[in-house]
Every structure is written in structure tokens, then in C-alpha cells.
Amino acid sequence: MLRLLVRLAGTLSIAAVAATVSAAAVAADGPTLERIRSTSTITFAYREGAAPFSFKDREGRVRGYSVELCMFVAAGIQKSLGLPSLKIEWKAVDAATRLFAVANGEADIECGTTTITLSRMEKVDFSLPIFVDGGSVLARRTAKIGKLADLKGRKVAVIPATTTEQALTRELAAVGVAATLVPVKDGADGLAALQSGSVDAFAGDRIVLTGLRQRARKPDTLVFAADDFSYEPYALVIRRDDPDFRLAVNRALVGVYRSGDIDAVFQRWLAPLGRPGRLLHAMYYLARLPE
């Protein structure tokens, strides 16, 4: 009888430990993953006017470099949660609303061209970097703008509430240049203002400006200033205070970098704009974190 009781106690202890471990595993999923598990749905925010990173094509499909990386994240989360299917819902946002959409729970991830900054970390969190770029200035060739100092007395289009606007304001002040910043809604609006002559230049992330220049009516009439004026590390935007969801997102991204799938993603969306620079090569390499 004593031996039976000992064996029974041991069995109960093992069962209790197993139950505790199981409960801990569920708790480790965090609120976002738990909701995704219960609804089999994940919501992505995207910028309609941020091609080739995120945009809606003529058939109404949301596509782009950042969007494809978010699709890899969705597939990784679906697999880790053991879901037979995972519905993806899309929410259009712009530069002014993208952070609020994530912080307020309207979207789980923002897939666009959002730069990691310390001040933004007060409101949202970020994944590992997905791209590295710099702020630049695109101008009409006839305006003869080769450097920031040449913007003195000129009109410069810029999207408000962006790191580009902040960095450009800071750099112009540093070199003692007074220019008029003209707010535009998005890249298409900025390009239209530049080509119509209502502004002398358009400031933005170089890779985005490059794409806009290629789609312009007369690309050869538009030129870049020589130097970039900011450092722009892009990342996927996620909510704060949910480390388990951030881990799931980062684990999926690391898988893309390690496997080499990122090469095909780059070729599909960014290769027409030029070869990846040294900073981007370094970012891909450094983001291959060990498991």
C-alpha cells in the first residue's frame, strides 16, 4: 500500500508539472498571439502610396517588399500556432495614422516604410530592421540643386509627420539654410508638385524617391542631390508590451534572412531600383540571429 501511494503521488506530481508547463506555454503566447489563435485572423496595416514597399495594385491586391515580409510573418505564426488556416485582413493607413492604428489595436502589424526611432518607441514597438535607407532630395535638373545648401530660398515638398521632415529641418538649420517646406499627402502628390513646378524639390527616403523617379513622365529631368541627410532603418511596427508577439515576428524574419529567401524578395521588388548597398548587406547579415 505504501509503495502504491508513493507511485500515485509521483504520478500526480508529474501530472501537476505537466499541467503547469502546459499552462505556462499557453500564457507565453501573449495577448496578440492568443487573439490570433482564437480568431484565426491577423490584421496588417499598409501604406497605399509607398511602392515598392507597400501599395495596392490594379486588381486591388496589397503588394510590395514590406508586405511580402509580413506574409512570411503570417505563415510563421500560422505554423507556430498550429492553425489550419489564417485569414489576413488589410487596413489602409497613411503617415499620420500608421502608428495609431497599431497602438490602438486596429492592426497587429504595419507593413510599410516606417523608420525606427526612440520617440516612436514611446508609442509602439518594432521588429528587427527590414531595410536601411537614407533621406535624400529629388529636384528638377533645371533647378541646379546639388547639395542641401542649394535649397536656400527654395520650396521643398515633404510628407508631414515623418522622420524625413524632422531630419531635413534639423539639417537645414545646421547649415544655415532657410527653405520653405511644403506639405504633401504622399509620394505621388510630391512627385506631381515637383513636375508641375509648384516646388523646386521633393525630400523623402532615397529608395522611395528612386521608384517615383522611374515612374515619372520624364525621369531624366529629375536628379538627386549628392548627399543623403538622414539614416532611415525601416522595421515592421508592432504594439508595445507584447514580447511574445515581437519574438514570433522576429523569428519569422530571421528565418527569411537565414534561408536566403530575402534575396528573392529583394529581386522581386527592389532590384530594378539598384543593387543593395553595403549598409543593407550588413543589415541582412547582422539580422541572422542564432536560435
mmCIF file of C-alpha atoms in Angstrom:
data_model
loop_
_atom_site.group_PDB
_atom_site.id
_atom_site.type_symbol
_atom_site.label_atom_id
_atom_site.label_comp_id
_atom_site.label_asym_id
_atom_site.label_seq_id
_atom_site.Cartn_x
_atom_site.Cartn_y
_atom_site.Cartn_z
ATOM 1 C CA MET A 1 0.000 0.000 0.000
ATOM 2 C CA LEU A 2 2.838 2.397 0.877
ATOM 3 C CA ARG A 3 4.559 1.719 -2.441
ATOM 4 C CA LEU A 4 1.282 2.276 -4.285
ATOM 5 C CA LEU A 5 0.778 5.616 -2.544
ATOM 6 C CA VAL A 6 4.331 6.698 -3.418
ATOM 7 C CA ARG A 7 3.814 5.761 -7.073
ATOM 8 C CA LEU A 8 0.450 7.539 -7.075
ATOM 9 C CA ALA A 9 1.974 10.663 -5.538
ATOM 10 C CA GLY A 10 4.722 10.598 -8.162
ATOM 11 C CA THR A 11 2.190 10.281 -10.939
ATOM 12 C CA LEU A 12 0.148 13.156 -9.564
ATOM 13 C CA SER A 13 3.295 15.288 -9.256
ATOM 14 C CA ILE A 14 4.227 14.612 -12.860
ATOM 15 C CA ALA A 15 0.692 15.417 -13.979
ATOM 16 C CA ALA A 16 0.761 18.633 -11.977
ATOM 17 C CA VAL A 17 4.078 19.653 -13.506
ATOM 18 C CA ALA A 18 2.802 18.827 -16.985
ATOM 19 C CA ALA A 19 -0.304 20.911 -16.383
ATOM 20 C CA THR A 20 1.836 23.788 -15.129
ATOM 21 C CA VAL A 21 4.135 23.591 -18.149
ATOM 22 C CA SER A 22 1.141 23.451 -20.475
ATOM 23 C CA ALA A 23 -0.417 26.482 -18.797
ATOM 24 C CA ALA A 24 2.899 28.332 -18.991
ATOM 25 C CA ALA A 25 3.189 27.542 -22.695
ATOM 26 C CA VAL A 26 -0.269 28.977 -23.321
ATOM 27 C CA ALA A 27 0.494 32.036 -21.213
ATOM 28 C CA ALA A 28 3.749 32.526 -23.100
ATOM 29 C CA ASP A 29 1.771 33.135 -26.282
ATOM 30 C CA GLY A 30 0.821 36.605 -25.051
ATOM 31 C CA PRO A 31 -2.390 38.535 -25.796
ATOM 32 C CA THR A 32 -1.832 39.118 -29.526
ATOM 33 C CA LEU A 33 -0.997 35.512 -30.338
ATOM 34 C CA GLU A 34 -3.862 34.295 -28.165
ATOM 35 C CA ARG A 35 -6.311 36.503 -30.054
ATOM 36 C CA ILE A 36 -4.900 35.354 -33.395
ATOM 37 C CA ARG A 37 -5.250 31.754 -32.231
ATOM 38 C CA SER A 38 -8.877 32.257 -31.175
ATOM 39 C CA THR A 39 -9.964 34.212 -34.281
ATOM 40 C CA SER A 40 -7.637 32.666 -36.911
ATOM 41 C CA THR A 41 -7.213 36.225 -38.181
ATOM 42 C CA ILE A 42 -4.322 38.675 -38.334
ATOM 43 C CA THR A 43 -4.638 42.319 -39.400
ATOM 44 C CA PHE A 44 -1.943 44.118 -41.367
ATOM 45 C CA ALA A 45 -1.824 47.872 -41.932
ATOM 46 C CA TYR A 46 -0.235 49.112 -45.146
ATOM 47 C CA ARG A 47 0.580 52.385 -46.897
ATOM 48 C CA GLU A 48 -1.151 52.630 -50.263
ATOM 49 C CA GLY A 49 1.324 55.164 -51.656
ATOM 50 C CA ALA A 50 4.612 53.590 -50.579
ATOM 51 C CA ALA A 51 5.539 51.466 -53.605
ATOM 52 C CA PRO A 52 7.560 49.312 -53.947
ATOM 53 C CA PHE A 53 7.291 48.592 -50.202
ATOM 54 C CA SER A 54 3.507 48.610 -49.885
ATOM 55 C CA PHE A 55 0.775 49.502 -52.342
ATOM 56 C CA LYS A 56 -2.480 48.274 -53.859
ATOM 57 C CA ASP A 57 -2.248 47.101 -57.472
ATOM 58 C CA ARG A 58 -4.843 47.478 -60.224
ATOM 59 C CA GLU A 59 -6.554 44.247 -59.189
ATOM 60 C CA GLY A 60 -6.930 45.558 -55.636
ATOM 61 C CA ARG A 61 -4.221 43.283 -54.186
ATOM 62 C CA VAL A 62 -1.927 44.631 -51.476
ATOM 63 C CA ARG A 63 1.664 44.009 -52.547
ATOM 64 C CA GLY A 64 5.268 45.115 -52.042
ATOM 65 C CA TYR A 65 8.551 44.348 -50.293
ATOM 66 C CA SER A 66 7.316 45.018 -46.752
ATOM 67 C CA VAL A 67 4.000 43.346 -47.489
ATOM 68 C CA GLU A 68 5.739 40.163 -48.643
ATOM 69 C CA LEU A 69 7.802 40.089 -45.447
ATOM 70 C CA CYS A 70 4.568 40.415 -43.472
ATOM 71 C CA MET A 71 3.216 37.424 -45.408
ATOM 72 C CA PHE A 72 6.252 35.412 -44.270
ATOM 73 C CA VAL A 73 5.476 36.503 -40.703
ATOM 74 C CA ALA A 74 1.851 35.389 -41.074
ATOM 75 C CA ALA A 75 2.961 31.988 -42.369
ATOM 76 C CA GLY A 76 5.391 31.589 -39.464
ATOM 77 C CA ILE A 77 2.745 32.493 -36.894
ATOM 78 C CA GLN A 78 0.185 30.180 -38.503
ATOM 79 C CA LYS A 79 2.664 27.309 -38.307
ATOM 80 C CA SER A 80 3.741 28.014 -34.724
ATOM 81 C CA LEU A 81 0.122 28.202 -33.533
ATOM 82 C CA GLY A 82 -0.857 25.076 -35.448
ATOM 83 C CA LEU A 83 -3.690 26.823 -37.285
ATOM 84 C CA PRO A 84 -5.159 25.062 -40.337
ATOM 85 C CA SER A 85 -5.723 28.478 -41.918
ATOM 86 C CA LEU A 86 -5.056 32.128 -41.111
ATOM 87 C CA LYS A 87 -7.153 34.926 -42.551
ATOM 88 C CA ILE A 88 -5.322 38.168 -43.365
ATOM 89 C CA GLU A 89 -7.221 41.435 -43.172
ATOM 90 C CA TRP A 90 -5.777 44.661 -44.601
ATOM 91 C CA LYS A 91 -6.159 48.185 -43.271
ATOM 92 C CA ALA A 92 -5.026 51.201 -45.296
ATOM 93 C CA VAL A 93 -3.118 53.856 -43.328
ATOM 94 C CA ASP A 94 -1.013 56.906 -44.097
ATOM 95 C CA ALA A 95 1.995 58.572 -42.490
ATOM 96 C CA ALA A 96 -0.166 60.274 -39.882
ATOM 97 C CA THR A 97 -2.297 57.283 -38.852
ATOM 98 C CA ARG A 98 0.052 54.274 -39.162
ATOM 99 C CA LEU A 99 1.349 54.317 -35.574
ATOM 100 C CA PHE A 100 -2.075 54.965 -34.057
ATOM 101 C CA ALA A 101 -3.577 52.044 -35.979
ATOM 102 C CA VAL A 102 -1.141 49.664 -34.306
ATOM 103 C CA ALA A 103 -1.104 51.300 -30.872
ATOM 104 C CA ASN A 104 -4.933 51.334 -30.731
ATOM 105 C CA GLY A 105 -5.267 47.683 -31.760
ATOM 106 C CA GLU A 106 -6.743 48.359 -35.200
ATOM 107 C CA ALA A 107 -3.846 46.432 -36.766
ATOM 108 C CA ASP A 108 -1.376 43.862 -35.473
ATOM 109 C CA ILE A 109 1.499 44.928 -37.731
ATOM 110 C CA GLU A 110 2.166 47.879 -40.006
ATOM 111 C CA CYS A 111 3.898 46.818 -43.219
ATOM 112 C CA GLY A 112 5.335 49.908 -44.863
ATOM 113 C CA THR A 113 8.299 52.261 -44.718
ATOM 114 C CA THR A 114 8.366 53.214 -41.057
ATOM 115 C CA THR A 115 11.709 54.195 -39.545
ATOM 116 C CA ILE A 116 12.709 53.003 -36.079
ATOM 117 C CA THR A 117 13.091 55.961 -33.716
ATOM 118 C CA LEU A 118 13.388 56.270 -29.951
ATOM 119 C CA SER A 119 10.463 58.687 -29.729
ATOM 120 C CA ARG A 120 8.226 56.294 -31.643
ATOM 121 C CA MET A 121 9.177 53.569 -29.182
ATOM 122 C CA GLU A 122 7.203 55.537 -26.596
ATOM 123 C CA LYS A 123 4.047 54.582 -28.525
ATOM 124 C CA VAL A 124 4.832 51.357 -30.414
ATOM 125 C CA ASP A 125 7.457 48.649 -30.752
ATOM 126 C CA PHE A 126 9.445 47.469 -33.771
ATOM 127 C CA SER A 127 10.660 44.270 -35.343
ATOM 128 C CA LEU A 128 14.221 43.685 -36.430
ATOM 129 C CA PRO A 129 15.140 46.048 -39.283
ATOM 130 C CA ILE A 130 13.851 45.061 -42.707
ATOM 131 C CA PHE A 131 15.618 47.741 -44.769
ATOM 132 C CA VAL A 132 18.134 50.548 -44.392
ATOM 133 C CA ASP A 133 17.833 53.779 -46.349
ATOM 134 C CA GLY A 134 18.708 57.476 -46.181
ATOM 135 C CA GLY A 135 16.781 60.698 -46.640
ATOM 136 C CA SER A 136 17.528 62.482 -49.917
ATOM 137 C CA VAL A 137 16.314 65.285 -52.157
ATOM 138 C CA LEU A 138 14.953 64.861 -55.690
ATOM 139 C CA ALA A 139 14.889 68.031 -57.783
ATOM 140 C CA ARG A 140 14.269 69.221 -61.309
ATOM 141 C CA ARG A 141 17.514 69.226 -63.270
ATOM 142 C CA THR A 142 16.953 72.853 -64.275
ATOM 143 C CA ALA A 143 16.807 73.914 -60.600
ATOM 144 C CA LYS A 144 20.519 73.025 -60.231
ATOM 145 C CA ILE A 145 20.209 71.654 -56.688
ATOM 146 C CA GLY A 146 23.311 69.582 -55.997
ATOM 147 C CA LYS A 147 23.538 69.875 -52.212
ATOM 148 C CA LEU A 148 21.445 70.979 -49.241
ATOM 149 C CA ALA A 149 22.907 74.492 -49.329
ATOM 150 C CA ASP A 150 21.328 74.935 -52.770
ATOM 151 C CA LEU A 151 17.870 74.730 -51.177
ATOM 152 C CA LYS A 152 18.232 78.274 -49.832
ATOM 153 C CA GLY A 153 15.085 80.217 -50.690
ATOM 154 C CA ARG A 154 13.546 77.183 -52.451
ATOM 155 C CA LYS A 155 10.275 75.307 -51.936
ATOM 156 C CA VAL A 156 10.700 71.689 -50.835
ATOM 157 C CA ALA A 157 7.833 69.194 -50.760
ATOM 158 C CA VAL A 158 7.827 66.786 -47.812
ATOM 159 C CA ILE A 159 5.310 64.434 -46.188
ATOM 160 C CA PRO A 160 4.437 65.778 -42.702
ATOM 161 C CA ALA A 161 4.900 63.745 -39.507
ATOM 162 C CA THR A 162 7.787 61.746 -40.986
ATOM 163 C CA THR A 163 11.397 61.305 -39.924
ATOM 164 C CA THR A 164 12.293 62.904 -43.268
ATOM 165 C CA GLU A 165 10.615 66.153 -42.245
ATOM 166 C CA GLN A 166 12.361 66.152 -38.862
ATOM 167 C CA ALA A 167 15.798 65.319 -40.275
ATOM 168 C CA LEU A 168 15.542 67.815 -43.132
ATOM 169 C CA THR A 169 14.505 70.612 -40.754
ATOM 170 C CA ARG A 170 17.431 69.759 -38.492
ATOM 171 C CA GLU A 171 19.999 69.585 -41.300
ATOM 172 C CA LEU A 172 18.846 72.805 -42.953
ATOM 173 C CA ALA A 173 19.193 74.599 -39.616
ATOM 174 C CA ALA A 174 22.669 73.100 -39.158
ATOM 175 C CA VAL A 175 23.924 74.533 -42.462
ATOM 176 C CA GLY A 176 22.049 77.821 -42.008
ATOM 177 C CA VAL A 177 19.724 77.371 -44.969
ATOM 178 C CA ALA A 178 16.204 78.841 -44.977
ATOM 179 C CA ALA A 179 13.845 76.896 -47.236
ATOM 180 C CA THR A 180 10.057 76.657 -47.393
ATOM 181 C CA LEU A 181 8.734 73.173 -46.616
ATOM 182 C CA VAL A 182 5.524 72.409 -48.498
ATOM 183 C CA PRO A 183 3.401 69.566 -47.033
ATOM 184 C CA VAL A 184 2.194 66.873 -49.458
ATOM 185 C CA LYS A 185 -0.050 63.883 -48.827
ATOM 186 C CA ASP A 186 2.148 61.135 -50.252
ATOM 187 C CA GLY A 187 4.803 60.301 -52.809
ATOM 188 C CA ALA A 188 2.504 60.683 -55.812
ATOM 189 C CA ASP A 189 1.402 64.105 -54.562
ATOM 190 C CA GLY A 190 5.024 65.162 -54.022
ATOM 191 C CA LEU A 191 6.084 63.999 -57.475
ATOM 192 C CA ALA A 192 3.166 65.836 -59.069
ATOM 193 C CA ALA A 193 4.118 69.041 -57.254
ATOM 194 C CA LEU A 194 7.724 68.650 -58.383
ATOM 195 C CA GLN A 195 6.867 68.015 -62.024
ATOM 196 C CA SER A 196 4.327 70.835 -62.153
ATOM 197 C CA GLY A 197 6.928 73.299 -60.865
ATOM 198 C CA SER A 198 4.998 74.287 -57.746
ATOM 199 C CA VAL A 199 8.014 73.107 -55.696
ATOM 200 C CA ASP A 200 11.708 73.011 -56.529
ATOM 201 C CA ALA A 201 12.482 69.720 -54.808
ATOM 202 C CA PHE A 202 10.908 66.759 -53.037
ATOM 203 C CA ALA A 203 12.521 65.277 -49.912
ATOM 204 C CA GLY A 204 11.995 61.655 -48.919
ATOM 205 C CA ASP A 205 13.672 58.296 -48.472
ATOM 206 C CA ARG A 206 16.037 57.726 -51.393
ATOM 207 C CA ILE A 207 14.647 54.309 -52.342
ATOM 208 C CA VAL A 208 11.086 55.661 -52.470
ATOM 209 C CA LEU A 209 12.172 58.697 -54.484
ATOM 210 C CA THR A 210 14.036 56.401 -56.872
ATOM 211 C CA GLY A 211 10.869 54.442 -57.547
ATOM 212 C CA LEU A 212 8.878 57.629 -58.087
ATOM 213 C CA ARG A 213 11.517 58.963 -60.467
ATOM 214 C CA GLN A 214 11.354 55.802 -62.569
ATOM 215 C CA ARG A 215 7.583 56.186 -62.905
ATOM 216 C CA ALA A 216 7.775 59.905 -63.758
ATOM 217 C CA ARG A 217 6.826 61.166 -67.208
ATOM 218 C CA LYS A 218 10.372 62.314 -67.948
ATOM 219 C CA PRO A 219 12.756 60.675 -65.435
ATOM 220 C CA ASP A 220 15.837 62.300 -66.967
ATOM 221 C CA THR A 221 14.574 65.735 -65.975
ATOM 222 C CA LEU A 222 14.816 64.792 -62.277
ATOM 223 C CA VAL A 223 18.105 64.416 -60.370
ATOM 224 C CA PHE A 224 19.217 63.640 -56.813
ATOM 225 C CA ALA A 225 21.220 65.910 -54.558
ATOM 226 C CA ALA A 226 24.660 64.451 -53.907
ATOM 227 C CA ASP A 227 24.360 63.526 -50.225
ATOM 228 C CA ASP A 228 21.775 61.841 -48.019
ATOM 229 C CA PHE A 229 20.805 63.795 -44.912
ATOM 230 C CA SER A 230 19.485 61.050 -42.598
ATOM 231 C CA TYR A 231 19.722 57.394 -41.588
ATOM 232 C CA GLU A 232 16.445 55.501 -42.017
ATOM 233 C CA PRO A 233 16.258 51.927 -40.662
ATOM 234 C CA TYR A 234 12.841 50.514 -41.615
ATOM 235 C CA ALA A 235 11.026 47.932 -39.497
ATOM 236 C CA LEU A 236 7.593 46.382 -39.081
ATOM 237 C CA VAL A 237 5.554 48.244 -36.452
ATOM 238 C CA ILE A 238 4.004 46.203 -33.640
ATOM 239 C CA ARG A 239 2.337 47.014 -30.326
ATOM 240 C CA ARG A 240 4.308 47.629 -27.165
ATOM 241 C CA ASP A 241 4.366 45.354 -24.136
ATOM 242 C CA ASP A 242 3.853 42.094 -26.020
ATOM 243 C CA PRO A 243 7.309 40.487 -26.177
ATOM 244 C CA ASP A 244 5.929 37.102 -27.244
ATOM 245 C CA PHE A 245 4.406 38.564 -30.386
ATOM 246 C CA ARG A 246 7.597 40.524 -31.115
ATOM 247 C CA LEU A 247 9.570 37.285 -30.748
ATOM 248 C CA ALA A 248 7.253 35.486 -33.172
ATOM 249 C CA VAL A 249 7.629 38.304 -35.719
ATOM 250 C CA ASN A 250 11.418 38.415 -35.348
ATOM 251 C CA ARG A 251 11.742 34.630 -35.520
ATOM 252 C CA ALA A 252 9.920 34.666 -38.861
ATOM 253 C CA LEU A 253 12.108 37.488 -40.213
ATOM 254 C CA VAL A 254 15.311 35.783 -39.089
ATOM 255 C CA GLY A 255 14.123 32.677 -40.928
ATOM 256 C CA VAL A 256 13.762 34.723 -44.125
ATOM 257 C CA TYR A 257 17.278 36.142 -43.744
ATOM 258 C CA ARG A 258 18.903 32.814 -42.831
ATOM 259 C CA SER A 259 17.247 30.807 -45.596
ATOM 260 C CA GLY A 260 18.190 33.285 -48.295
ATOM 261 C CA ASP A 261 14.526 33.909 -49.176
ATOM 262 C CA ILE A 262 15.249 37.612 -48.720
ATOM 263 C CA ASP A 263 17.260 37.538 -51.969
ATOM 264 C CA ALA A 264 14.173 36.655 -53.995
ATOM 265 C CA VAL A 265 12.097 39.265 -52.151
ATOM 266 C CA PHE A 266 14.715 41.930 -52.896
ATOM 267 C CA GLN A 267 14.963 40.919 -56.548
ATOM 268 C CA ARG A 268 11.199 40.991 -56.944
ATOM 269 C CA TRP A 269 10.662 44.479 -55.562
ATOM 270 C CA LEU A 270 13.869 46.482 -55.213
ATOM 271 C CA ALA A 271 16.393 45.165 -57.765
ATOM 272 C CA PRO A 272 15.054 47.446 -60.550
ATOM 273 C CA LEU A 273 15.998 50.411 -58.353
ATOM 274 C CA GLY A 274 19.639 49.384 -57.996
ATOM 275 C CA ARG A 275 21.951 46.937 -56.264
ATOM 276 C CA PRO A 276 21.784 46.650 -52.453
ATOM 277 C CA GLY A 277 24.333 48.893 -50.777
ATOM 278 C CA ARG A 278 26.863 47.942 -48.134
ATOM 279 C CA LEU A 279 24.600 49.043 -45.283
ATOM 280 C CA LEU A 280 21.772 46.808 -46.482
ATOM 281 C CA HIS A 281 24.122 43.855 -46.971
ATOM 282 C CA ALA A 282 25.365 44.369 -43.406
ATOM 283 C CA MET A 283 21.814 44.612 -42.070
ATOM 284 C CA TYR A 284 20.790 41.316 -43.674
ATOM 285 C CA TYR A 285 23.876 39.633 -42.243
ATOM 286 C CA LEU A 286 23.559 41.070 -38.722
ATOM 287 C CA ALA A 287 19.854 40.172 -38.554
ATOM 288 C CA ARG A 288 20.606 36.452 -38.929
ATOM 289 C CA LEU A 289 20.412 35.929 -35.193
ATOM 290 C CA PRO A 290 21.229 32.488 -33.784
ATOM 291 C CA GLU A 291 18.295 30.475 -32.470
#
